[in-house]
């Protein structure tokens, strides 16, 4: 295993470490620099974390579909900018339709209608950061991996581009990089022929920031439909929200214990 | 019963080199198609984030399972002690190794990162069926080579049966493993079915035998070596049984799907309004790959005619490719059920908006890469039979061993059927 793969330990249910938990500021800007890098606003550069990721935290998202607004794509746009997905260019000879099917997408807006009641729901859909990720199970090389803090991602140095993980993901959350990308962000390098998906802005995690690009954008747009946080910390805002509102997982039948929860669907 | 003599394939050099030239050109074209897709990236293919495995996988999986099926003849000869099939064991082994090679090449060259094959060979995730398959494939290759040695070399003789038994179990594991690649994908409705594994095994029997029969008939007639009625009749009947087996599994597959009410939509779509996939199912899989060859095989007159038998084999192969197309691509095109009881009105990622299936149309390079794999398999076979003694000199009725039943019932002098 590469040294940046933190070994995942399924038996990590011990009491949450309070130092790690302190990363979760209640609101943006509150610092709680208990352990090395400290919490900073994402506009401020901070030193990268120096110690290993632990399983004391499990990062997750809660999406309140009642607050997700029809026609708004703030989260999608912010994700595209944050992770350099907006730097993908349609090849001149490709049809728009074909390109739309092929370009990488980490988060998409989905609009649903209940067949029985006609009620319409909007929601963002991204990698659900499954506790038992099928994508990790099937990956022949172990390139798909789950970090100790629950983030599921792809090691782009060992991914052979077999796309088996895409076949196995029940949420169609993964994208294949169909063509070389010229402009890249150093924090999200992208190689033709590899697979990738939402990584909960892992670069922000590792610089100790306390939110994701989609969460920030949704708040800035005035909707606050997405909450990010530590699912293991009873004091975190995501846990408090989850305690108050009914939520569920998409495709609960598969028992994947996803890190992304939805209310109102 | 006479001693079986094996001899290299000696067709006139001009014909032989002509054949090799054609096959080599197809291989080169396939290689160019690969180079193009590798250089440009997969955007030049019809594959997308929804249909992630395209036409190369159709060919690759078809070739791989056919490889396992092609070994049938050798297995029947050694493991089930049917002397009639023994003379064909060598060709069966060679073809099997060649088809596997062709299939694996296509699979590897369709990777997003084919140059990282070393990674795939050195870093394993043992929970992945795909990783197991890498062992199943390489092990199969090694076993088949050992098997060939045990058939061809006097020193190998005593090991022939044990190796044959191992090979039989191994190839069953291999096809089961290949079927399981699909059968264990709970995410997709069409795949979430363990029956896919045995279904692939039976399909492998039919496709592998059809390819074997065509290669056998072609090599023998090209050189004027005789093939008797007996062996042909046996092989033909065997093919008929395998086709019926494929039908049986196809039926059970759809019935088990229908049993779960949540899958009614899927089956309805596939059988009635899946567009190209419905067409491929009824016309390709059922009619061309099943009913037509069965009609020929059990026809009182046509079944006696070698050209028609060859045609039946060809139809089984075409039907096999069509069934792979339906299984591999159709199952991906059908929208994933993420929100039961809801209709997707809009999505930035084509999540089956209004229940619509994903788009996919194969591009020329994909098809060429697949054909390149077929050509590699045939090229290996042609070179093999030319330089080594794989083909028996004659399969005429009086040369072949008597049917084992007759040995028991009437003694070795039993009359022919
Ligand atoms: S949602 Fe898909 S990509 Fe994300 S962890 Fe689960 S299976 Fe893997
Ligand atoms: S595409 Fe990459 S990450 Fe996905 S299963 Fe294959 S090797 Fe693993």
GROMACS .gro file of C-alpha atoms and ligand atoms in nm, chain A residues 127-130 133-135 152 169-171 173-174 197, ligand 1:
model
   22
  127UNK     CA    1  -1.998   0.995  -0.425
  128UNK     CA    2  -2.176   0.877  -0.111
  129UNK     CA    3  -1.855   0.776   0.066
  130UNK     CA    4  -1.990   0.437   0.155
  133UNK     CA    5  -1.776   0.081  -0.074
  134UNK     CA    6  -1.840  -0.160  -0.362
  135UNK     CA    7  -1.594   0.039  -0.571
  152UNK     CA    8  -1.332   0.717  -0.053
  169UNK     CA    9  -2.087   0.198  -0.788
  170UNK     CA   10  -2.463   0.204  -0.722
  171UNK     CA   11  -2.472   0.582  -0.751
  173UNK     CA   12  -2.073   0.857  -0.889
  174UNK     CA   13  -1.751   0.800  -1.075
  197UNK     CA   14  -1.498   1.100  -0.802
  683LIG     S1   15  -2.072   0.616  -0.387
  683LIG    FE1   16  -1.976   0.491  -0.539
  683LIG     S2   17  -1.774   0.577  -0.566
  683LIG    FE2   18  -1.854   0.658  -0.374
  683LIG     S3   19  -1.782   0.516  -0.216
  683LIG    FE3   20  -1.983   0.444  -0.276
  683LIG     S4   21  -1.942   0.295  -0.436
  683LIG    FE4   22  -1.757   0.416  -0.413
   0.00000   0.00000   0.00000
